[in-house]
PDB file of C-alpha atoms in Angstrom:
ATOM      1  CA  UNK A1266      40.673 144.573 -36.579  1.00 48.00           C
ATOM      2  CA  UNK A1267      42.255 144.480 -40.022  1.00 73.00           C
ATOM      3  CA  UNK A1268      45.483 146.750 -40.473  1.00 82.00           C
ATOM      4  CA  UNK A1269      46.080 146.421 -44.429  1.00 86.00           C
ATOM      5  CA  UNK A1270      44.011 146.949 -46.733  1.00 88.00           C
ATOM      6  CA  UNK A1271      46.346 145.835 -49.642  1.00 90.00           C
ATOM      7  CA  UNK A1272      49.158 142.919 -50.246  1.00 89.00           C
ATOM      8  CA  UNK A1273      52.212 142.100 -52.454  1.00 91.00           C
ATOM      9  CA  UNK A1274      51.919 139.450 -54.430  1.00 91.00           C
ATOM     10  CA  UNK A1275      55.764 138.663 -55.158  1.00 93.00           C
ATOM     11  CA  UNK A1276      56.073 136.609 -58.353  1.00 94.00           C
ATOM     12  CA  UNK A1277      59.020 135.344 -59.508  1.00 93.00           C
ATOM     13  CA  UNK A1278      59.664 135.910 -63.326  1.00 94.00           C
ATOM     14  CA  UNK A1279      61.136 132.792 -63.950  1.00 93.00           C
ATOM     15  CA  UNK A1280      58.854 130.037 -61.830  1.00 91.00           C
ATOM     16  CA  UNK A1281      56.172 132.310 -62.203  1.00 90.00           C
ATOM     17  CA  UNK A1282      52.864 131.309 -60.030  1.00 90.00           C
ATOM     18  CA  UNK A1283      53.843 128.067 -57.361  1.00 88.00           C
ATOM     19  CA  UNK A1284      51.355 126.321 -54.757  1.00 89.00           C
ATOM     20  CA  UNK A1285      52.372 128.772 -51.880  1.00 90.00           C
ATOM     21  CA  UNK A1286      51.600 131.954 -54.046  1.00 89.00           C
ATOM     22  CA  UNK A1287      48.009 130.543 -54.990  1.00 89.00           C
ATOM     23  CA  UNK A1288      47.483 129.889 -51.067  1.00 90.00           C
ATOM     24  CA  UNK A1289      48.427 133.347 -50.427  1.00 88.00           C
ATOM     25  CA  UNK A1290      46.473 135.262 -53.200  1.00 89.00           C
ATOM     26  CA  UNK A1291      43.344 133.049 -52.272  1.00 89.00           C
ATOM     27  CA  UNK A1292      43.789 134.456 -48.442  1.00 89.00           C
ATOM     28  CA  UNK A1293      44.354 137.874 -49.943  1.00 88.00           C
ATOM     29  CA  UNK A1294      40.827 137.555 -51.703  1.00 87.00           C
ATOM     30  CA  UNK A1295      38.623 135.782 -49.216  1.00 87.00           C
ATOM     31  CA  UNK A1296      40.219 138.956 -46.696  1.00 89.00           C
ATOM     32  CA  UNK A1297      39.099 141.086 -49.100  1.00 88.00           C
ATOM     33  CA  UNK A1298      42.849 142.348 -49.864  1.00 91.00           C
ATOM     34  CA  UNK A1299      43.893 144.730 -52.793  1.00 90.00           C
ATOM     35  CA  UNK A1300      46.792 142.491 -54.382  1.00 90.00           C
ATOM     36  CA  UNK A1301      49.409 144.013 -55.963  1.00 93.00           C
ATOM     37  CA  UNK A1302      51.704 142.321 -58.314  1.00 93.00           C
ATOM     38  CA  UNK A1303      55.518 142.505 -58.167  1.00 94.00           C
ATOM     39  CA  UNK A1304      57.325 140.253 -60.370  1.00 95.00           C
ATOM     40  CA  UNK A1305      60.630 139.566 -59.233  1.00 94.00           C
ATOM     41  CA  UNK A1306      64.249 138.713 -60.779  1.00 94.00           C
ATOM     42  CA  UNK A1307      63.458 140.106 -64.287  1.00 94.00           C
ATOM     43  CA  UNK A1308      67.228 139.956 -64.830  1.00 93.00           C
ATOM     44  CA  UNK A1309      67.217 136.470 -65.017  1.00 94.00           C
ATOM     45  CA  UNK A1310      65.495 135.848 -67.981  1.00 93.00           C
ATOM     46  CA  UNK A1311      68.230 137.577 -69.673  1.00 91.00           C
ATOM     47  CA  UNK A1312      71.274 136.283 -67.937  1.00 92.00           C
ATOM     48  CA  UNK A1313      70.767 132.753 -66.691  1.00 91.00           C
ATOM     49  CA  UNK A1314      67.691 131.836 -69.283  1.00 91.00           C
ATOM     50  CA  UNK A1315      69.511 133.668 -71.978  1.00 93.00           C
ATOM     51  CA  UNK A1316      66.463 135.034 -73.899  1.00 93.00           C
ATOM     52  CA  UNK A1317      66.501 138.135 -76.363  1.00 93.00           C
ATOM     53  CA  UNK A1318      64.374 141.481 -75.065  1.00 93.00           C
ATOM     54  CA  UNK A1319      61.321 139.881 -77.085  1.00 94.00           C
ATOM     55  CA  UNK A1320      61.439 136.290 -75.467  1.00 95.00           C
ATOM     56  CA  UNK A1321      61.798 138.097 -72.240  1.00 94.00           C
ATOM     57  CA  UNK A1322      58.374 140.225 -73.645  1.00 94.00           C
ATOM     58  CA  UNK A1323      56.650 137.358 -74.627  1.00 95.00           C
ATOM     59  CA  UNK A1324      57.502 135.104 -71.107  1.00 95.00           C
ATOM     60  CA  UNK A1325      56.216 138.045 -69.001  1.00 95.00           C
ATOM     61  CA  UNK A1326      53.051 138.774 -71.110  1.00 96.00           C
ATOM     62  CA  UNK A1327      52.376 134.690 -70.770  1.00 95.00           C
ATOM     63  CA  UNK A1328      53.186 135.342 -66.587  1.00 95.00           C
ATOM     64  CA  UNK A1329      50.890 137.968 -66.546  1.00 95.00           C
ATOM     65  CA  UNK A1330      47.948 136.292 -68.056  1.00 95.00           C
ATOM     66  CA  UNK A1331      48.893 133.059 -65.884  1.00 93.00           C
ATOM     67  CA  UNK A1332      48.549 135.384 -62.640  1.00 93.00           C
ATOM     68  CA  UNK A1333      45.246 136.677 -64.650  1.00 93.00           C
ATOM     69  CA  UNK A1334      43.934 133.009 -65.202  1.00 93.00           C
ATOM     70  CA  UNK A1335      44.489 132.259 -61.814  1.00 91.00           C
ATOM     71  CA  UNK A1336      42.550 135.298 -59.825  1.00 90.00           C
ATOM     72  CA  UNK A1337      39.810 135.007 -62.817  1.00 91.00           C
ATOM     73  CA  UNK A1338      39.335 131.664 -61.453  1.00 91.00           C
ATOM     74  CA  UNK A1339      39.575 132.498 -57.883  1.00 89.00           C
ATOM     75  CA  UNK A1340      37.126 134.970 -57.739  1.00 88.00           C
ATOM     76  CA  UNK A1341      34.565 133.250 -59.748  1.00 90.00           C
ATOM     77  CA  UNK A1342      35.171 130.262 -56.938  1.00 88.00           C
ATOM     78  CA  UNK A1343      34.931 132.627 -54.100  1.00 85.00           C
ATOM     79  CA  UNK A1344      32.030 133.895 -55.518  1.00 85.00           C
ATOM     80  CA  UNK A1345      29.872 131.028 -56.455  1.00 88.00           C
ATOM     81  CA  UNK A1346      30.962 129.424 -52.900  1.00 84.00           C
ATOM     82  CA  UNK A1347      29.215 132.820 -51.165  1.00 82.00           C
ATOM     83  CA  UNK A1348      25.960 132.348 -53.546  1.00 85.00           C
ATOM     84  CA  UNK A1349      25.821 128.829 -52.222  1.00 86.00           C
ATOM     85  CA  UNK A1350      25.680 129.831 -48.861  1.00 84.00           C
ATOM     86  CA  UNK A1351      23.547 132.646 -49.360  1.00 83.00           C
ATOM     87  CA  UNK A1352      20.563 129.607 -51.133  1.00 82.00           C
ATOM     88  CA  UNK A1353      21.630 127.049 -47.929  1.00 81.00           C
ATOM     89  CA  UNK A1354      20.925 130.074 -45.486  1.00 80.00           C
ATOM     90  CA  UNK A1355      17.754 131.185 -47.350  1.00 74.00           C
ATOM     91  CA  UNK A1356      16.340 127.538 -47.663  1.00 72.00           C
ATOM     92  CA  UNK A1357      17.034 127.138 -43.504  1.00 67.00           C
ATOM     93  CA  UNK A1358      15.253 130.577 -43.154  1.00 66.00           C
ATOM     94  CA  UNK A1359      12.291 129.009 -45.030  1.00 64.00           C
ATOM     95  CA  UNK A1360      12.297 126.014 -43.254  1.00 64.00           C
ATOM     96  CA  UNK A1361      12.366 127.797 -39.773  1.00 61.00           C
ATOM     97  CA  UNK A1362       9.682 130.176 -41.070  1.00 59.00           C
ATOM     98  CA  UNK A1363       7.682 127.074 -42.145  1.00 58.00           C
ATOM     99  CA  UNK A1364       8.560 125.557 -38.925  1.00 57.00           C
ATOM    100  CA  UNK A1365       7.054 128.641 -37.051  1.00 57.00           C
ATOM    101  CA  UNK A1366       4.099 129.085 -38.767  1.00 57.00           C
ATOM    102  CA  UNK A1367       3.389 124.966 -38.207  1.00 59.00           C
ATOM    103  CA  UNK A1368       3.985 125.804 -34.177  1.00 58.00           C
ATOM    104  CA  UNK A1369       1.742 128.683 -34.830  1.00 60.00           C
ATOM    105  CA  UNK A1370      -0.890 127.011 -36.500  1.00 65.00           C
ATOM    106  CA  UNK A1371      -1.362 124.392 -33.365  1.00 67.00           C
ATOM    107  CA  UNK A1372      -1.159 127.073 -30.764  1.00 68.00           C
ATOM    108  CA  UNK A1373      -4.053 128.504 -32.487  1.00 71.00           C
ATOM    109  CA  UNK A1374      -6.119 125.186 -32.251  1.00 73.00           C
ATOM    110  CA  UNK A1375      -5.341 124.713 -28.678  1.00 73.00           C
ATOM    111  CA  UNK A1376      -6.429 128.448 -28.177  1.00 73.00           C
ATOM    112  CA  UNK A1377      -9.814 127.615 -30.079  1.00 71.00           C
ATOM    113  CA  UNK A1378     -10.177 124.589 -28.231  1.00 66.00           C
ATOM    114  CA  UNK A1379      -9.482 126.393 -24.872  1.00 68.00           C
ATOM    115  CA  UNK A1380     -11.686 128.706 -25.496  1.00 67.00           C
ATOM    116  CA  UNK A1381     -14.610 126.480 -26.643  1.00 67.00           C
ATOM    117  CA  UNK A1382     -14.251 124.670 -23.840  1.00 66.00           C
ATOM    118  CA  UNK A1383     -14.399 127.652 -21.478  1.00 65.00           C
ATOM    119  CA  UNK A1384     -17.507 128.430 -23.432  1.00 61.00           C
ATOM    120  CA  UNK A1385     -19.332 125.216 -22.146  1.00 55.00           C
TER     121      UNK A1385
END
């Protein structure tokens, strides 16, 4: 039983994306999770980075489209990993199906033959 049906995604302005946050978002996609973004210590780019407004602007815009980048290429993963699952379970359906018409086919001899030799 799920009990979310969202999650925060806390970046932090300055680091932006590390390994631990792509971990997380990844878990928040495969669980089907709304993500929502919160980028965190804005203040420092202004007081320990020392960037103008604009620089600031400019290094949040470049976050954002790093965080964009990211679940672009996460969801394209996740979603060419299900299509390879769904061929790999179609071609063992096939084979099963080919399977059962094989056992199928020889039950149907040994009927024949059964019943030609009841004929005799």
């Amino acid at each position: 039983l799920q009990a979310c049906d969202a999650c925060l995604l806390v970046v932090d302005a300055v680091e932006g994306m590390g390994p631990r946050t792509h971990q997380v978002f990844r878990e928040a996609l495969v669980h089907q999770l709304i993500p929502v973004l919160v980028v965190n210590k804005m203040d420092r780019l202004c007081t320990h980075l020392g960037l103008t407004p604009t620089e600031a602007y400019v290094r949040t815009r470049l976050l954002l489209e790093s965080v964009n980048a990211a679940a672009s290429a996460m969801i394209t993963s996740l979603h060419n990993n299900q299509q390879q699952q769904q061929q790999t379970q179609g071609q063992a359906d096939a084979t099963t199906t080919n399977n059962n018409n094989e056992n199928n086919d020889d039950s149907n001899k040994e009927e024949r033959m059964q019943q030609e030799i009841d004929l005799w």
